[in-house]
């Protein structure tokens, strides 16, 4: 996946990174080309062959965007239901899940890897870690809910500029929208102190392009906890060294 240069998106990404006092916000809005060449083609053929899924559809998890948020009560939006359970209860069995082509799944994996490498690689991320979002407004409302709650009026001042820049780059009306559901023990969204995170992929098949919009909030206590652990480990190391130093002369005197 090739990162496409875009000065407007770079400016938006910079504006999304802020310290509110209550938390630290880290955001990024990046555009990637899906035109495979060289290593991408080789990796796609290798993975599709190994997994035997080149032409099959992959199951996605139901959207988790609305779970536990005010969106559940928004007029016209689907009613709240736990993941995998039928809306309205009853014994009608689990919800039917959306599906995704293996090639599109490869694009989503590759986008995440391109965004976070070399620290994290998502080559083997399961399709169940992704969801399809109902529509653009649904995502806009979810983004507003998270960012407005943590940044106060700051996000409101940049919201229209954010979506205008995204629409100019990816043509929102032509996009399929996916989200990534973090696996907290093995990816960048599971760092200690993370309060919330979201990652959306706006995929325009016609343009062969994905716009990646990711943001997370980190508690200021996370750094304090990390420093406390560092000093605790350092003190334990010094105590071990002191113990070894004291025992040395005693052993020599015994001879």
CSV table of C-alpha atoms in Angstrom, one decimal:
chain,number,residue,atom,x,y,z
A,1,UNK,CA,0.0,0.0,0.0
A,2,UNK,CA,1.4,3.4,-1.0
A,3,UNK,CA,0.8,6.4,1.2
A,4,UNK,CA,-0.5,9.3,-0.9
A,5,UNK,CA,0.7,12.7,-0.1
A,6,UNK,CA,-2.0,15.2,0.9
A,7,UNK,CA,-1.1,18.4,2.7
A,8,UNK,CA,-4.7,19.0,3.8
A,9,UNK,CA,-4.9,15.6,5.5
A,10,UNK,CA,-1.5,16.2,7.1
A,11,UNK,CA,-2.8,19.4,8.6
A,12,UNK,CA,-6.0,17.6,9.9
A,13,UNK,CA,-3.9,14.8,11.4
A,14,UNK,CA,-1.7,17.4,13.2
A,15,UNK,CA,-4.8,19.2,14.5
A,16,UNK,CA,-6.2,15.9,15.8
A,17,UNK,CA,-3.2,15.4,18.1
A,18,UNK,CA,-3.7,17.3,21.3
A,19,UNK,CA,-3.4,17.2,25.0
A,20,UNK,CA,-6.6,18.2,26.7
A,21,UNK,CA,-5.3,17.8,30.3
A,22,UNK,CA,-7.7,15.0,30.9
A,23,UNK,CA,-6.3,12.9,28.1
A,24,UNK,CA,-4.0,12.9,25.2
A,25,UNK,CA,-5.6,12.5,21.8
A,26,UNK,CA,-3.7,10.9,18.9
A,27,UNK,CA,-5.3,11.0,15.5
A,28,UNK,CA,-4.4,10.4,11.9
A,29,UNK,CA,-6.1,10.7,8.5
A,30,UNK,CA,-4.2,9.1,5.7
A,31,UNK,CA,-4.9,8.1,2.1
A,32,UNK,CA,-3.5,4.9,0.6
A,33,UNK,CA,-3.5,3.6,-3.0
A,34,UNK,CA,-4.8,0.1,-3.5
A,35,UNK,CA,-3.0,-0.4,-6.8
A,36,UNK,CA,-0.9,-3.5,-6.1
A,37,UNK,CA,2.6,-3.7,-7.5
A,38,UNK,CA,5.8,-5.7,-6.8
A,39,UNK,CA,5.8,-6.8,-3.1
A,40,UNK,CA,2.1,-6.3,-2.6
A,41,UNK,CA,1.2,-8.6,-5.6
A,42,UNK,CA,3.6,-11.2,-4.3
A,43,UNK,CA,2.2,-11.0,-0.8
A,44,UNK,CA,-1.4,-11.2,-1.9
A,45,UNK,CA,-0.7,-14.3,-4.1
A,46,UNK,CA,1.2,-15.9,-1.3
A,47,UNK,CA,-1.4,-15.3,1.4
A,48,UNK,CA,-4.4,-16.2,-0.7
A,49,UNK,CA,-2.7,-19.5,-1.6
A,50,UNK,CA,-1.7,-20.3,2.0
A,51,UNK,CA,-5.2,-19.5,3.3
A,52,UNK,CA,-7.0,-21.0,0.3
A,53,UNK,CA,-9.4,-18.0,0.3
A,54,UNK,CA,-8.6,-16.2,-2.9
A,55,UNK,CA,-12.1,-16.2,-4.3
A,56,UNK,CA,-14.2,-16.7,-1.2
A,57,UNK,CA,-16.1,-14.2,1.0
A,58,UNK,CA,-15.0,-13.6,4.5
A,59,UNK,CA,-17.4,-13.1,7.5
A,60,UNK,CA,-17.3,-9.7,9.3
A,61,UNK,CA,-18.3,-8.9,12.8
A,62,UNK,CA,-21.5,-6.8,13.3
A,63,UNK,CA,-20.8,-3.1,13.6
A,64,UNK,CA,-19.7,-2.2,17.2
A,65,UNK,CA,-19.9,1.5,16.6
A,66,UNK,CA,-23.3,2.0,18.2
A,67,UNK,CA,-22.8,-0.3,21.1
A,68,UNK,CA,-23.1,1.6,24.4
A,69,UNK,CA,-23.4,5.0,22.7
A,70,UNK,CA,-26.2,7.5,22.3
A,71,UNK,CA,-26.5,6.4,18.7
A,72,UNK,CA,-28.5,3.5,19.9
A,73,UNK,CA,-31.4,5.8,20.6
A,74,UNK,CA,-31.0,8.0,17.4
A,75,UNK,CA,-34.3,8.0,15.5
A,76,UNK,CA,-34.1,5.7,12.4
A,77,UNK,CA,-31.0,3.9,13.7
A,78,UNK,CA,-30.9,0.1,14.5
A,79,UNK,CA,-31.9,-0.7,18.1
A,80,UNK,CA,-29.2,-1.6,20.5
A,81,UNK,CA,-28.4,-5.3,20.7
A,82,UNK,CA,-25.4,-7.2,22.1
A,83,UNK,CA,-22.9,-8.3,19.4
A,84,UNK,CA,-24.0,-11.6,17.8
A,85,UNK,CA,-27.5,-11.5,19.4
A,86,UNK,CA,-30.8,-10.9,17.4
A,87,UNK,CA,-32.3,-7.4,17.7
A,88,UNK,CA,-35.4,-7.5,19.8
A,89,UNK,CA,-34.4,-10.7,21.7
A,90,UNK,CA,-36.1,-14.0,21.3
A,91,UNK,CA,-34.7,-17.3,20.0
A,92,UNK,CA,-34.3,-16.4,16.4
A,93,UNK,CA,-30.6,-17.1,16.4
A,94,UNK,CA,-27.6,-14.9,15.8
A,95,UNK,CA,-27.6,-12.0,13.3
A,96,UNK,CA,-26.5,-12.6,9.8
A,97,UNK,CA,-23.1,-11.0,9.3
A,98,UNK,CA,-21.8,-8.9,6.5
A,99,UNK,CA,-19.1,-10.4,4.3
A,100,UNK,CA,-16.1,-9.1,2.5
A,101,UNK,CA,-14.0,-10.3,-0.4
A,102,UNK,CA,-10.6,-11.7,0.4
A,103,UNK,CA,-9.0,-9.0,-1.7
A,104,UNK,CA,-10.7,-6.2,0.2
A,105,UNK,CA,-9.7,-7.9,3.4
A,106,UNK,CA,-6.1,-7.9,2.2
A,107,UNK,CA,-6.4,-4.1,1.5
A,108,UNK,CA,-7.6,-3.5,5.1
A,109,UNK,CA,-4.8,-5.6,6.6
A,110,UNK,CA,-2.2,-3.9,4.4
A,111,UNK,CA,-3.5,-0.4,5.3
A,112,UNK,CA,-3.1,-1.1,9.0
A,113,UNK,CA,0.3,-2.6,8.5
A,114,UNK,CA,1.4,0.4,6.4
A,115,UNK,CA,0.1,2.8,9.1
A,116,UNK,CA,1.8,1.1,12.1
A,117,UNK,CA,4.8,-0.8,10.8
A,118,UNK,CA,7.4,-1.7,11.9
A,119,UNK,CA,6.0,-1.9,15.4
A,120,UNK,CA,2.9,-3.8,14.4
A,121,UNK,CA,2.0,-6.1,11.5
A,122,UNK,CA,-1.6,-7.1,10.7
A,123,UNK,CA,-0.9,-9.6,7.9
A,124,UNK,CA,-2.8,-12.3,9.7
A,125,UNK,CA,-5.6,-10.2,11.2
A,126,UNK,CA,-8.9,-12.3,11.0
A,127,UNK,CA,-11.9,-11.0,9.1
A,128,UNK,CA,-13.9,-11.0,12.4
A,129,UNK,CA,-11.7,-8.2,13.6
A,130,UNK,CA,-13.4,-5.9,11.0
A,131,UNK,CA,-17.0,-4.6,10.6
A,132,UNK,CA,-18.9,-2.8,7.9
A,133,UNK,CA,-20.5,0.4,8.9
A,134,UNK,CA,-24.1,1.3,7.8
A,135,UNK,CA,-23.4,4.7,6.3
A,136,UNK,CA,-21.4,7.9,6.5
A,137,UNK,CA,-23.7,9.7,8.9
A,138,UNK,CA,-23.4,6.8,11.3
A,139,UNK,CA,-19.7,7.2,11.4
A,140,UNK,CA,-19.8,11.0,11.6
A,141,UNK,CA,-22.0,10.8,14.6
A,142,UNK,CA,-19.8,8.2,16.3
A,143,UNK,CA,-16.7,10.3,15.7
A,144,UNK,CA,-18.4,13.4,17.0
A,145,UNK,CA,-19.6,11.6,20.1
A,146,UNK,CA,-16.0,10.5,21.1
A,147,UNK,CA,-14.1,13.6,20.1
A,148,UNK,CA,-16.6,16.2,21.4
A,149,UNK,CA,-16.8,14.5,24.8
A,150,UNK,CA,-13.0,14.7,25.2
A,151,UNK,CA,-12.0,17.9,23.4
A,152,UNK,CA,-14.9,20.1,24.4
A,153,UNK,CA,-15.5,22.7,21.6
A,154,UNK,CA,-12.2,22.1,19.9
A,155,UNK,CA,-13.5,19.4,17.6
A,156,UNK,CA,-16.6,21.4,16.8
A,157,UNK,CA,-14.3,24.1,15.3
A,158,UNK,CA,-12.6,21.7,12.9
A,159,UNK,CA,-15.3,19.1,12.2
A,160,UNK,CA,-16.6,20.6,8.9
A,161,UNK,CA,-13.1,21.1,7.7
A,162,UNK,CA,-12.2,17.5,8.6
A,163,UNK,CA,-15.1,15.9,6.6
A,164,UNK,CA,-14.6,18.3,3.7
A,165,UNK,CA,-11.0,17.3,3.3
A,166,UNK,CA,-11.9,13.6,3.6
A,167,UNK,CA,-14.7,13.9,1.0
A,168,UNK,CA,-12.4,15.8,-1.4
A,169,UNK,CA,-9.9,12.9,-1.2
A,170,UNK,CA,-12.1,9.8,-1.2
A,171,UNK,CA,-15.6,10.9,-2.4
A,172,UNK,CA,-17.6,9.6,0.7
A,173,UNK,CA,-20.8,8.9,-1.3
A,174,UNK,CA,-19.0,6.3,-3.3
A,175,UNK,CA,-17.3,4.5,-0.3
A,176,UNK,CA,-17.8,1.3,1.6
A,177,UNK,CA,-16.9,2.0,5.2
A,178,UNK,CA,-15.2,-0.6,7.4
A,179,UNK,CA,-13.9,-0.4,11.0
A,180,UNK,CA,-11.3,-2.3,12.9
A,181,UNK,CA,-12.2,-3.9,16.3
A,182,UNK,CA,-9.0,-4.0,18.4
A,183,UNK,CA,-7.4,-7.1,19.8
A,184,UNK,CA,-6.2,-5.3,22.9
A,185,UNK,CA,-3.2,-7.5,23.8
A,186,UNK,CA,-1.6,-7.3,20.4
A,187,UNK,CA,-2.1,-4.0,18.6
A,188,UNK,CA,-1.5,-0.3,19.0
A,189,UNK,CA,-5.0,0.4,20.3
A,190,UNK,CA,-4.4,-1.8,23.4
A,191,UNK,CA,-1.7,0.2,25.0
A,192,UNK,CA,-2.0,0.7,28.7
A,193,UNK,CA,-4.1,3.7,29.5
A,194,UNK,CA,-6.1,3.8,26.3
A,195,UNK,CA,-9.6,5.2,27.1
A,196,UNK,CA,-11.1,4.7,23.7
A,197,UNK,CA,-10.1,4.3,20.0
A,198,UNK,CA,-11.6,4.0,16.6
A,199,UNK,CA,-10.3,3.1,13.2
A,200,UNK,CA,-12.3,3.6,10.0
A,201,UNK,CA,-11.5,2.7,6.4
A,202,UNK,CA,-13.3,4.5,3.6
A,203,UNK,CA,-12.8,2.3,0.6
A,204,UNK,CA,-13.5,3.7,-2.9
A,205,UNK,CA,-13.3,0.8,-5.3
A,206,UNK,CA,-13.6,3.1,-8.3
A,207,UNK,CA,-10.6,5.2,-7.2
A,208,UNK,CA,-8.7,2.1,-5.9
A,209,UNK,CA,-8.0,4.0,-2.7
A,210,UNK,CA,-8.6,3.7,1.0
A,211,UNK,CA,-8.7,6.6,3.4
A,212,UNK,CA,-7.7,5.6,6.9
A,213,UNK,CA,-9.1,7.6,9.8
A,214,UNK,CA,-7.9,6.5,13.3
A,215,UNK,CA,-8.0,8.2,16.7
A,216,UNK,CA,-7.4,7.2,20.3
A,217,UNK,CA,-7.5,8.8,23.7
A,218,UNK,CA,-4.8,8.0,26.3
A,219,UNK,CA,-5.1,8.7,30.0
A,220,UNK,CA,-2.4,11.0,31.4
A,221,UNK,CA,-1.9,8.4,34.2
A,222,UNK,CA,-0.5,6.0,31.6
A,223,UNK,CA,2.8,7.8,31.5
A,224,UNK,CA,2.9,8.0,35.3
A,225,UNK,CA,2.2,4.3,35.6
A,226,UNK,CA,5.0,3.5,33.1
A,227,UNK,CA,7.5,5.7,35.0
A,228,UNK,CA,6.5,4.0,38.3
A,229,UNK,CA,7.0,0.6,36.8
A,230,UNK,CA,10.4,1.7,35.4
A,231,UNK,CA,11.6,3.0,38.8
A,232,UNK,CA,10.3,-0.2,40.5
A,233,UNK,CA,12.3,-2.4,38.1
A,234,UNK,CA,15.4,-0.2,38.5
A,235,UNK,CA,15.2,-0.4,42.3
A,236,UNK,CA,14.8,-4.2,42.2
A,237,UNK,CA,17.9,-4.4,39.9
A,238,UNK,CA,19.9,-2.3,42.3
A,239,UNK,CA,18.9,-4.4,45.3
A,240,UNK,CA,19.9,-7.5,43.4
A,241,UNK,CA,23.3,-6.0,42.6
A,242,UNK,CA,23.8,-4.8,46.3
A,243,UNK,CA,23.0,-8.3,47.5
A,244,UNK,CA,25.6,-9.8,45.1
A,245,UNK,CA,28.2,-7.2,46.2
A,246,UNK,CA,27.7,-7.9,49.9
A,247,UNK,CA,27.9,-11.7,49.6
A,248,UNK,CA,31.2,-11.5,47.6
A,249,UNK,CA,33.7,-10.6,50.5
A,250,UNK,CA,32.0,-13.0,52.9
A,251,UNK,CA,32.7,-15.9,50.5
A,252,UNK,CA,36.3,-14.8,50.1
A,253,UNK,CA,36.8,-14.6,53.9
A,254,UNK,CA,35.6,-18.2,54.3
A,255,UNK,CA,38.6,-19.3,52.4
